[in-house]
Coordinates of C-alpha atoms in Angstrom, one line a residue:
M1 CA -57.7 -51.3 -1.6
A2 CA -61.3 -51.7 -2.7
D3 CA -63.1 -55.1 -2.6
M4 CA -64.2 -56.7 -5.9
P5 CA -68.0 -56.4 -6.2
P6 CA -69.6 -59.7 -5.3
S7 CA -70.4 -61.9 -8.3
R8 CA -74.1 -62.9 -8.7
M9 CA -74.6 -66.7 -8.5
S10 CA -77.0 -68.2 -11.0
D11 CA -80.2 -69.3 -9.3
R12 CA -80.3 -72.4 -11.6
K13 CA -76.7 -73.3 -10.6
R14 CA -77.5 -72.9 -6.9
L15 CA -80.7 -74.9 -7.1
A16 CA -78.7 -77.7 -8.7
Q17 CA -76.2 -77.6 -5.8
V18 CA -79.1 -77.7 -3.3
I19 CA -80.8 -80.7 -4.9
A20 CA -77.5 -82.6 -5.1
I21 CA -76.8 -82.0 -1.4
L22 CA -80.3 -82.9 -0.3
G23 CA -80.2 -86.1 -2.4
R24 CA -76.8 -87.1 -1.0
H25 CA -78.3 -87.0 2.5
G26 CA -81.3 -89.1 1.6
L27 CA -83.8 -86.3 1.6
G28 CA -85.5 -87.5 -1.5
G29 CA -88.9 -86.2 -0.4
I30 CA -87.7 -82.7 -0.1
V31 CA -86.0 -83.0 -3.6
S32 CA -89.4 -84.1 -5.0
A33 CA -91.1 -81.1 -3.4
L34 CA -88.6 -78.9 -5.2
G35 CA -89.7 -80.3 -8.5
S36 CA -86.8 -82.5 -9.2
G37 CA -87.1 -86.3 -9.3
R38 CA -90.1 -88.5 -8.5
S39 CA -91.5 -89.0 -5.0
Q40 CA -91.0 -92.5 -3.7
T41 CA -93.9 -94.1 -1.9
N42 CA -91.6 -96.3 0.0
A43 CA -89.3 -93.5 1.0
H44 CA -88.2 -93.5 4.6
P45 CA -89.4 -90.6 6.8
T46 CA -86.9 -87.7 7.0
R47 CA -84.6 -88.0 10.0
P48 CA -83.9 -84.8 11.9
E49 CA -80.2 -85.7 12.0
A50 CA -80.1 -86.1 8.2
L51 CA -81.6 -82.6 7.7
V52 CA -79.1 -81.1 10.1
E53 CA -76.2 -82.6 8.1
A54 CA -77.7 -81.3 4.9
L55 CA -78.3 -77.8 6.3
R56 CA -74.7 -77.6 7.5
E57 CA -73.4 -78.5 4.1
L58 CA -75.7 -76.1 2.3
G59 CA -74.0 -73.2 4.0
P60 CA -74.7 -70.1 6.0
V61 CA -78.3 -69.3 5.0
A62 CA -79.4 -72.9 5.6
T63 CA -77.5 -73.1 8.8
K64 CA -78.9 -69.9 10.2
L65 CA -82.4 -70.9 9.1
G66 CA -82.0 -74.2 11.0
Q67 CA -80.9 -72.2 14.1
I68 CA -84.0 -70.0 13.8
L69 CA -86.3 -73.1 13.4
A70 CA -84.6 -74.6 16.5
M71 CA -86.3 -71.7 18.4
R72 CA -89.7 -72.4 16.9
S73 CA -91.1 -75.0 19.3
D74 CA -94.5 -73.7 18.3
L75 CA -93.9 -75.1 14.7
L76 CA -91.7 -78.2 15.3
G77 CA -91.8 -81.0 17.8
P78 CA -89.1 -81.6 20.4
D79 CA -87.2 -84.1 18.3
W80 CA -86.7 -81.6 15.5
T81 CA -85.9 -78.6 17.7
A82 CA -83.4 -80.7 19.8
A83 CA -81.6 -81.8 16.6
L84 CA -81.6 -78.3 15.0
S85 CA -80.3 -76.8 18.3
Q86 CA -77.1 -78.7 17.8
L87 CA -76.6 -77.0 14.4
H88 CA -73.6 -74.9 14.8
D89 CA -72.0 -73.0 11.9
R90 CA -68.4 -73.9 12.9
V91 CA -66.5 -74.5 9.7
P92 CA -62.8 -74.6 8.7
G93 CA -61.3 -71.1 8.4
V94 CA -60.2 -69.7 5.1
P95 CA -56.5 -69.0 4.6
F96 CA -55.3 -65.7 5.9
E97 CA -54.2 -64.7 2.4
R98 CA -57.9 -64.6 1.3
V99 CA -59.0 -62.2 4.1
E100 CA -55.9 -60.0 4.2
A101 CA -57.1 -57.7 1.3
P102 CA -60.6 -57.3 2.7
L103 CA -59.1 -56.6 6.2
T104 CA -56.8 -53.9 4.8
H105 CA -59.8 -52.3 2.9
A106 CA -62.0 -52.4 6.0
L107 CA -59.2 -50.9 8.2
G108 CA -58.4 -48.1 5.7
E109 CA -54.7 -48.8 6.3
D110 CA -52.2 -51.6 6.2
S111 CA -52.9 -54.1 8.9
G112 CA -49.3 -53.9 10.0
Q113 CA -49.8 -50.3 11.0
Y114 CA -52.9 -51.0 13.1
F115 CA -51.7 -54.3 14.7
R116 CA -48.6 -54.9 16.6
E117 CA -49.4 -58.6 16.3
L118 CA -52.1 -60.5 14.4
D119 CA -52.4 -64.3 14.4
R120 CA -52.7 -65.7 10.9
E121 CA -54.6 -68.8 12.1
P122 CA -58.2 -68.1 13.2
I123 CA -59.2 -69.1 16.7
A124 CA -62.8 -69.7 15.5
A125 CA -64.5 -69.7 12.2
G126 CA -68.2 -69.7 11.2
S127 CA -70.1 -69.7 7.9
I128 CA -70.2 -65.9 7.9
A129 CA -67.1 -64.7 9.6
Q130 CA -63.9 -65.9 11.3
V131 CA -62.1 -64.6 14.3
H132 CA -58.4 -63.8 14.8
A133 CA -56.5 -62.8 18.0
G134 CA -54.2 -59.9 17.9
I135 CA -52.6 -57.0 19.7
R136 CA -53.3 -53.4 18.7
S137 CA -50.5 -51.0 18.1
D138 CA -51.2 -49.4 21.5
G139 CA -50.6 -52.7 23.2
V140 CA -54.3 -53.6 23.9
P141 CA -55.2 -57.3 23.2
V142 CA -58.1 -57.5 20.7
I143 CA -60.4 -60.0 19.0
V144 CA -60.8 -59.4 15.2
K145 CA -63.8 -60.6 13.4
I146 CA -63.7 -60.5 9.6
R147 CA -66.4 -61.6 7.1
R148 CA -65.6 -64.5 4.8
P149 CA -64.8 -63.3 1.2
G150 CA -67.6 -64.0 -1.3
I151 CA -70.2 -64.7 1.3
E152 CA -72.6 -62.1 0.0
S153 CA -73.3 -63.8 -3.3
V154 CA -74.1 -67.1 -1.6
V155 CA -76.4 -65.5 0.9
D156 CA -78.2 -63.5 -1.8
A157 CA -78.7 -66.6 -4.0
D158 CA -80.0 -68.7 -1.2
M159 CA -82.4 -66.1 0.0
R160 CA -83.9 -65.7 -3.5
L161 CA -84.3 -69.5 -3.6
L162 CA -85.9 -69.7 -0.2
R163 CA -88.5 -67.1 -1.1
R164 CA -89.4 -69.0 -4.2
I165 CA -89.7 -72.3 -2.4
A166 CA -91.8 -70.6 0.3
R167 CA -94.2 -69.2 -2.3
L168 CA -94.6 -72.5 -4.0
A169 CA -95.2 -74.4 -0.7
Q170 CA -97.6 -71.7 0.5
R171 CA -99.7 -72.1 -2.7
A172 CA -99.6 -75.9 -2.6
S173 CA -100.4 -76.5 1.1
P174 CA -103.0 -74.7 3.3
L175 CA -101.1 -76.1 6.3
V176 CA -97.9 -74.3 5.2
E177 CA -99.9 -71.1 4.4
R178 CA -101.3 -71.2 7.9
Q179 CA -97.8 -71.2 9.4
R180 CA -97.2 -67.9 7.6
P181 CA -93.8 -68.7 6.0
D182 CA -93.6 -65.2 4.5
E183 CA -93.5 -63.7 8.0
L184 CA -91.0 -66.4 9.1
L185 CA -88.7 -65.6 6.2
R186 CA -89.0 -61.8 6.8
F187 CA -88.0 -62.3 10.4
F188 CA -85.2 -64.6 9.3
A189 CA -83.9 -62.2 6.6
E190 CA -83.8 -59.3 9.2
S191 CA -81.8 -61.6 11.6
L192 CA -79.4 -62.7 8.9
D193 CA -78.9 -59.1 7.7
R194 CA -77.9 -58.1 11.2
E195 CA -75.5 -60.9 11.5
M196 CA -74.0 -60.1 8.1
D197 CA -73.4 -56.5 9.4
L198 CA -70.5 -57.0 11.9
G199 CA -70.8 -53.3 12.9
A200 CA -74.3 -54.0 14.2
E201 CA -72.8 -56.2 16.9
A202 CA -70.6 -53.3 18.1
R203 CA -73.6 -51.0 18.2
A204 CA -75.8 -53.6 20.1
S205 CA -73.1 -54.3 22.6
A206 CA -72.8 -50.6 23.4
E207 CA -76.5 -49.9 23.5
I208 CA -77.6 -52.9 25.5
G209 CA -74.5 -52.8 27.6
S210 CA -75.4 -49.3 28.9
Y211 CA -78.6 -50.8 30.3
L212 CA -76.9 -53.9 31.7
A213 CA -74.4 -51.7 33.5
R214 CA -77.0 -50.9 36.1
F215 CA -76.9 -54.6 37.1
G216 CA -73.1 -54.6 37.3
I217 CA -72.8 -56.5 34.1
E218 CA -70.1 -55.7 31.6
T219 CA -69.9 -56.0 27.8
A220 CA -66.9 -55.9 25.4
H221 CA -65.6 -52.6 24.1
F222 CA -65.4 -52.2 20.4
D223 CA -63.2 -49.9 18.2
N224 CA -65.9 -48.0 16.5
E225 CA -63.5 -46.2 14.2
V226 CA -62.7 -49.4 12.2
S227 CA -65.8 -51.6 12.9
G228 CA -68.2 -51.8 10.0
R229 CA -70.2 -54.3 7.9
S230 CA -67.3 -56.5 7.1
L231 CA -65.1 -56.1 10.2
N232 CA -65.2 -55.5 13.9
V233 CA -62.5 -55.2 16.5
Q234 CA -63.2 -55.6 20.2
E235 CA -61.0 -55.6 23.2
R236 CA -60.2 -59.0 24.6
V237 CA -61.9 -59.7 28.0
D238 CA -59.8 -61.3 30.7
A239 CA -62.4 -63.6 32.3
I240 CA -63.4 -67.2 32.7
P241 CA -65.9 -68.8 30.2
A242 CA -69.1 -69.7 31.9
T243 CA -68.8 -73.1 30.4
D244 CA -65.7 -73.8 32.6
L245 CA -67.5 -74.6 35.8
A246 CA -64.5 -76.3 37.4
T247 CA -62.2 -73.3 37.0
L248 CA -65.0 -71.0 38.3
R249 CA -65.5 -73.2 41.3
D250 CA -61.8 -73.2 42.1
A251 CA -61.8 -69.4 41.8
G252 CA -64.5 -69.3 44.6
V253 CA -67.2 -67.9 42.4
D254 CA -70.6 -67.9 44.2
F255 CA -72.8 -69.7 41.6
T256 CA -76.1 -68.8 43.4
S257 CA -75.3 -65.1 43.4
V258 CA -74.2 -65.2 39.7
A259 CA -77.4 -67.1 38.8
R260 CA -79.6 -64.5 40.5
G261 CA -77.8 -61.5 38.9
Y262 CA -77.9 -63.2 35.5
S263 CA -81.6 -64.0 35.6
R264 CA -82.6 -60.6 36.9
A265 CA -80.6 -58.9 34.2
V266 CA -82.0 -61.1 31.4
L267 CA -85.6 -60.7 32.5
S268 CA -85.3 -56.9 33.0
M269 CA -83.5 -56.5 29.7
I270 CA -86.4 -58.2 27.9
I271 CA -89.3 -56.6 29.7
F272 CA -88.1 -53.1 30.5
N273 CA -85.3 -52.3 28.0
G274 CA -87.1 -53.9 25.0
R275 CA -83.8 -54.7 23.3
F276 CA -82.0 -57.8 24.6
H277 CA -79.2 -60.3 24.0
A278 CA -81.2 -63.1 22.2
D279 CA -78.6 -65.9 22.8
P280 CA -77.3 -65.6 26.3
H281 CA -76.0 -69.2 26.5
P282 CA -73.0 -70.1 28.6
G283 CA -70.7 -69.8 25.5
N284 CA -71.6 -66.1 25.3
V285 CA -71.0 -65.3 29.0
L286 CA -67.8 -64.7 30.8
I287 CA -67.4 -64.5 34.6
R288 CA -64.6 -62.8 36.5
P289 CA -63.3 -64.3 39.7
D290 CA -65.2 -61.7 41.7
G291 CA -68.5 -62.9 40.1
T292 CA -68.8 -60.0 37.7
L293 CA -70.7 -61.2 34.5
V294 CA -69.5 -60.2 31.0
F295 CA -71.9 -60.6 28.0
I296 CA -70.2 -61.1 24.6
D297 CA -71.3 -61.8 21.0
F298 CA -74.3 -59.6 20.4
G299 CA -74.8 -61.0 16.9
A300 CA -78.3 -62.2 17.8
V301 CA -80.5 -59.4 19.3
G302 CA -84.2 -59.4 20.0
T303 CA -86.7 -56.6 20.3
L304 CA -89.9 -56.5 22.4
L305 CA -92.0 -53.5 21.4
P306 CA -94.1 -51.7 24.0
E307 CA -97.4 -52.9 22.3
R308 CA -96.1 -56.5 22.4
R309 CA -95.3 -56.1 26.1
D310 CA -98.8 -54.8 26.7
E311 CA -100.1 -57.9 25.0
L312 CA -98.0 -60.1 27.3
V313 CA -99.3 -58.2 30.3
R314 CA -102.8 -58.8 29.0
L315 CA -102.0 -62.5 28.5
S316 CA -100.6 -62.7 32.1
L317 CA -103.7 -61.0 33.6
A318 CA -106.0 -63.4 31.6
I319 CA -104.1 -66.4 33.0
A320 CA -104.1 -65.0 36.5
G321 CA -107.8 -64.2 36.3
E322 CA -108.6 -67.4 34.5
D323 CA -110.3 -65.4 31.7
I324 CA -110.0 -68.1 29.1
D325 CA -111.9 -66.1 26.5
D326 CA -109.4 -63.3 26.6
L327 CA -106.6 -65.8 26.6
V328 CA -108.0 -67.3 23.4
D329 CA -108.3 -63.9 21.8
V330 CA -104.7 -63.0 22.4
L331 CA -103.3 -66.3 21.1
L332 CA -105.5 -66.1 18.0
Q333 CA -104.5 -62.5 17.4
W334 CA -100.8 -63.6 17.5
A335 CA -101.6 -66.4 15.0
G336 CA -103.3 -64.1 12.6
N337 CA -106.9 -65.1 13.6
P338 CA -107.0 -68.4 11.8
A339 CA -110.2 -70.5 11.7
V340 CA -110.0 -72.9 14.6
D341 CA -112.4 -74.8 16.9
R342 CA -112.6 -72.1 19.5
E343 CA -114.5 -74.2 22.1
A344 CA -112.0 -77.0 21.8
L345 CA -109.1 -74.5 22.2
K346 CA -110.8 -73.0 25.3
A347 CA -111.2 -76.4 26.8
S348 CA -107.5 -77.2 26.2
L349 CA -106.4 -73.8 27.6
N350 CA -108.7 -74.2 30.7
Q351 CA -107.1 -77.6 31.3
L352 CA -103.6 -76.1 31.0
V353 CA -104.3 -73.2 33.3
G354 CA -105.9 -75.6 35.8
K355 CA -102.6 -77.4 36.2
F356 CA -101.1 -74.3 37.9
R357 CA -104.0 -73.3 40.1
N358 CA -103.0 -73.0 43.8
T359 CA -99.3 -73.5 42.8
L360 CA -96.6 -71.4 44.5
L361 CA -94.4 -69.4 42.2
D362 CA -91.2 -71.2 43.3
Q363 CA -92.9 -74.5 42.5
I364 CA -93.5 -73.7 38.8
D365 CA -91.3 -75.4 36.2
L366 CA -90.8 -72.7 33.5
S367 CA -89.6 -75.2 30.9
G368 CA -92.5 -77.5 31.7
I369 CA -95.0 -74.7 31.1
F370 CA -93.4 -73.8 27.8
A371 CA -93.4 -77.4 26.7
D372 CA -97.1 -77.6 27.4
V373 CA -97.8 -74.3 25.6
F374 CA -95.8 -75.2 22.6
D375 CA -97.5 -78.6 22.3
L376 CA -100.9 -76.9 22.4
L377 CA -99.8 -74.4 19.8
R378 CA -98.7 -77.2 17.5
T379 CA -101.9 -79.1 18.1
Y380 CA -104.0 -76.1 16.9
Q381 CA -101.5 -75.0 14.3
L382 CA -101.1 -71.6 15.9
A383 CA -97.8 -70.0 14.9
L384 CA -96.3 -67.3 17.1
P385 CA -94.8 -64.1 15.7
G386 CA -91.1 -64.3 15.3
D387 CA -90.2 -61.8 18.0
L388 CA -92.2 -63.7 20.6
A389 CA -90.7 -67.0 19.6
L390 CA -87.3 -65.5 20.0
M391 CA -88.1 -64.0 23.4
L392 CA -89.4 -67.4 24.7
R393 CA -86.4 -69.1 23.4
T394 CA -84.2 -66.6 25.2
L395 CA -86.1 -67.3 28.4
L396 CA -85.6 -71.0 28.0
T397 CA -81.8 -70.5 27.3
A398 CA -81.6 -68.3 30.5
E399 CA -83.4 -70.9 32.6
G400 CA -81.1 -73.7 31.4
F401 CA -78.1 -71.6 32.2
V402 CA -79.1 -70.7 35.8
R403 CA -80.1 -74.3 36.5
R404 CA -76.7 -75.4 35.3
L405 CA -75.0 -73.0 37.6
D406 CA -77.3 -73.8 40.6
P407 CA -79.7 -76.8 40.1
R408 CA -81.8 -75.5 43.0
F409 CA -82.2 -72.0 41.6
D410 CA -85.6 -71.2 40.1
I411 CA -85.6 -68.3 37.6
T412 CA -89.4 -67.8 38.2
S413 CA -88.6 -66.6 41.7
E414 CA -87.2 -63.5 40.0
L415 CA -90.5 -62.8 38.3
A416 CA -92.2 -61.5 41.5
P417 CA -90.1 -58.3 42.0
I418 CA -90.1 -57.7 38.2
G419 CA -93.9 -58.1 38.1
K420 CA -94.2 -55.6 41.0
Q421 CA -92.0 -53.1 39.1
L422 CA -94.1 -53.6 36.0
L423 CA -97.4 -53.0 37.8
M424 CA -96.0 -49.9 39.4
E425 CA -94.9 -48.6 36.0
R426 CA -98.2 -49.3 34.4
A427 CA -100.1 -47.7 37.3
S428 CA -97.9 -44.5 37.2
L429 CA -99.7 -41.2 36.5
A430 CA -97.8 -40.7 33.3
N431 CA -98.8 -44.1 32.0
L432 CA -102.5 -43.6 33.0
R433 CA -102.5 -40.2 31.3
G434 CA -101.0 -41.7 28.2
N435 CA -103.7 -44.4 28.2
A436 CA -106.4 -41.8 28.6
R437 CA -104.9 -39.8 25.7
R438 CA -104.9 -42.9 23.5
T439 CA -108.5 -43.7 24.5
A440 CA -109.7 -40.2 23.9
S441 CA -108.0 -40.2 20.5
T442 CA -109.6 -43.5 19.5
L443 CA -113.0 -42.3 20.5
I444 CA -112.6 -39.0 18.6
R445 CA -111.4 -40.9 15.5
A446 CA -114.4 -43.2 15.8
L447 CA -116.8 -40.3 16.1
L448 CA -115.3 -38.3 13.2
G449 CA -115.3 -41.4 11.1
T450 CA -119.1 -41.7 11.3
P451 CA -120.8 -39.1 9.1
E452 CA -124.2 -39.6 10.8
I453 CA -122.8 -38.7 14.2
V454 CA -121.1 -35.6 12.7
E455 CA -124.3 -34.5 11.1
N456 CA -126.2 -34.9 14.4
L457 CA -123.5 -32.9 16.3
A458 CA -123.9 -30.1 13.7
S459 CA -127.7 -30.2 14.1
I460 CA -127.4 -30.0 17.9
A461 CA -125.1 -27.0 17.6
R462 CA -127.5 -25.1 15.3
R463 CA -130.6 -25.8 17.4
G464 CA -129.0 -25.6 20.8
Q465 CA -131.1 -28.6 21.8
L466 CA -130.1 -32.2 22.6
P467 CA -132.7 -34.6 21.2
I468 CA -133.0 -37.7 23.3
R469 CA -135.0 -40.8 22.3
L470 CA -135.6 -43.7 24.7
D471 CA -136.8 -47.1 23.7
P472 CA -139.6 -48.4 26.1
Q473 CA -137.7 -51.7 26.3
D474 CA -134.6 -49.8 27.4
L475 CA -136.6 -48.1 30.1
A476 CA -137.9 -51.4 31.3
R477 CA -134.4 -52.6 31.8
L478 CA -133.7 -49.6 34.1
E479 CA -136.7 -50.4 36.3
R480 CA -135.6 -51.4 39.8
P481 CA -135.9 -55.2 40.3
S482 CA -138.2 -56.4 43.0
G483 CA -136.6 -56.0 46.4
A484 CA -133.6 -54.0 45.1
A485 CA -132.4 -50.8 46.7
P486 CA -133.3 -47.6 44.8
M487 CA -130.5 -46.2 42.7
R488 CA -128.8 -43.2 44.3
S489 CA -128.4 -40.0 42.3
S490 CA -125.1 -39.6 44.0
D491 CA -123.9 -42.8 42.5
L492 CA -124.8 -41.5 39.0
I493 CA -123.0 -38.2 39.8
A494 CA -119.9 -40.1 41.0
A495 CA -119.8 -42.3 37.9
A496 CA -120.2 -39.2 35.7
L497 CA -117.3 -37.5 37.5
I498 CA -115.1 -40.5 37.1
V499 CA -115.8 -40.6 33.3
S500 CA -115.1 -36.9 33.2
A501 CA -111.7 -37.4 35.0
A502 CA -110.7 -39.9 32.4
I503 CA -111.5 -37.5 29.6
L504 CA -110.0 -34.5 31.2
A505 CA -106.7 -36.3 31.9
D506 CA -105.7 -35.6 28.3
L507 CA -106.4 -31.9 28.7
S508 CA -105.6 -31.0 32.3
I509 CA -104.3 -33.3 34.9
I510 CA -105.3 -30.9 37.6
A511 CA -108.9 -30.9 36.4
A512 CA -108.8 -34.7 36.1
I513 CA -107.6 -35.1 39.7
G514 CA -110.3 -32.7 40.9
C515 CA -113.1 -34.7 39.2
A516 CA -111.7 -37.9 40.7
L517 CA -111.7 -36.4 44.2
A518 CA -115.2 -35.0 43.7
A519 CA -116.4 -38.4 42.7
L520 CA -115.0 -40.0 45.8
T521 CA -116.5 -37.2 48.0
F522 CA -120.0 -37.8 46.5
F523 CA -119.6 -41.5 46.9
F524 CA -118.7 -41.5 50.6
L525 CA -120.9 -38.5 51.7
A526 CA -123.9 -40.2 50.2
R527 CA -123.2 -43.3 52.4
R528 CA -122.5 -41.4 55.6
P529 CA -125.3 -42.1 58.2
R530 CA -127.6 -39.1 58.5
S531 CA -128.0 -37.6 62.0

């Protein structure tokens, strides 16, 4: 049976609904900003709690946006993020009669043929989908997630409305423009689209689960034959919710061991796999009596691209080496290079880095560091890219989880072995060769992009001569300072060979190694005492 095509909701009708809901919750200032009603000079400041209540009533898009904003401590203060983090999209389920037809259509057969049993009352319901328990015809207990009927039209109308409001706000306020609402909405739209596609959860569970398996962590198995955009079916996991600490303790679960395995898996999943479970809170984790972890609900997934990881490594090296200028460069690059007081930002960062000088790794409070960093970002109005904000939020979620399991456990203690692995990976021959290839490619593009240089190269090829011009001032800089040791020709040769090795790495790794060995030979032979 085919679904009826979703009806398009009028933008004007939806805007009227939004204004009515906001006004009912005392958010007159926001109503005025939307162009309806008059702003009141004596209006009370907006309460975070009132906004949360309004977002919940506005529906799935507003609720999901609030959940995304709860992760943006770089944009909002702790009072707002704390209130928004309580925004759950648990709503009453719709009657089974309304989801029965979409369920049959998604299955491709009558539900009575696929299921031996299927509970008509949902065990959980959200703004996008609701969940039913059942038993498949082969006797396997399953969890069935079916999307709410008509949700597409509401989501589409709200997304159109959000984009219009963002454009108006961006034109009206330089402060809003600096926070790059278009980028935030693009990231939000991608996240919402993944959550609307229930089949994406099945694919993410399988993909990320294959990586987590090396840590002994399990994920739920989905029936891929029937799982799609509007439905997924997964096998029910027989394990204890991580929220039930009393039952876990009675079962003899070693909390410290679980915390260590969980934190190592989350950190490695982010840094090395690049695709990670973005919401690994206790409600999405099950634990078997033997301590085996099971990750469920892959509706929220994050991605850390290799170039972003390189930026994080650069940031870490800048902090470790107290290179504040490079630290400023990375943060401004992430924020879109806005106009800021660079010297003031350097001073603030130097003060922040100074707090952790001579501090042992296991004495570092990760949540305290993030709080200071987010406060600094808000002070200078530096917004992070959405993927980084999601990653940091995931790390904070993970730290809160392991501290709940074992208050004495410090997730930063797991950073040392992961850092060592990362350095070994970056120092590998394949990685160095790849860097040399990229460097050579960049240099060649720069050379070929300069017509004057190309003409000079052609002239040199025709004449067979290399014209060299030296400025007298440049020669003066090369003069040996008074009392300095004379420059050794062997040092110049060694330096030239090292440069040659870097260039040749892209063409012949054997030749590159030969040049590097020759450079070392020249260097040490020149310093060997003569008999």
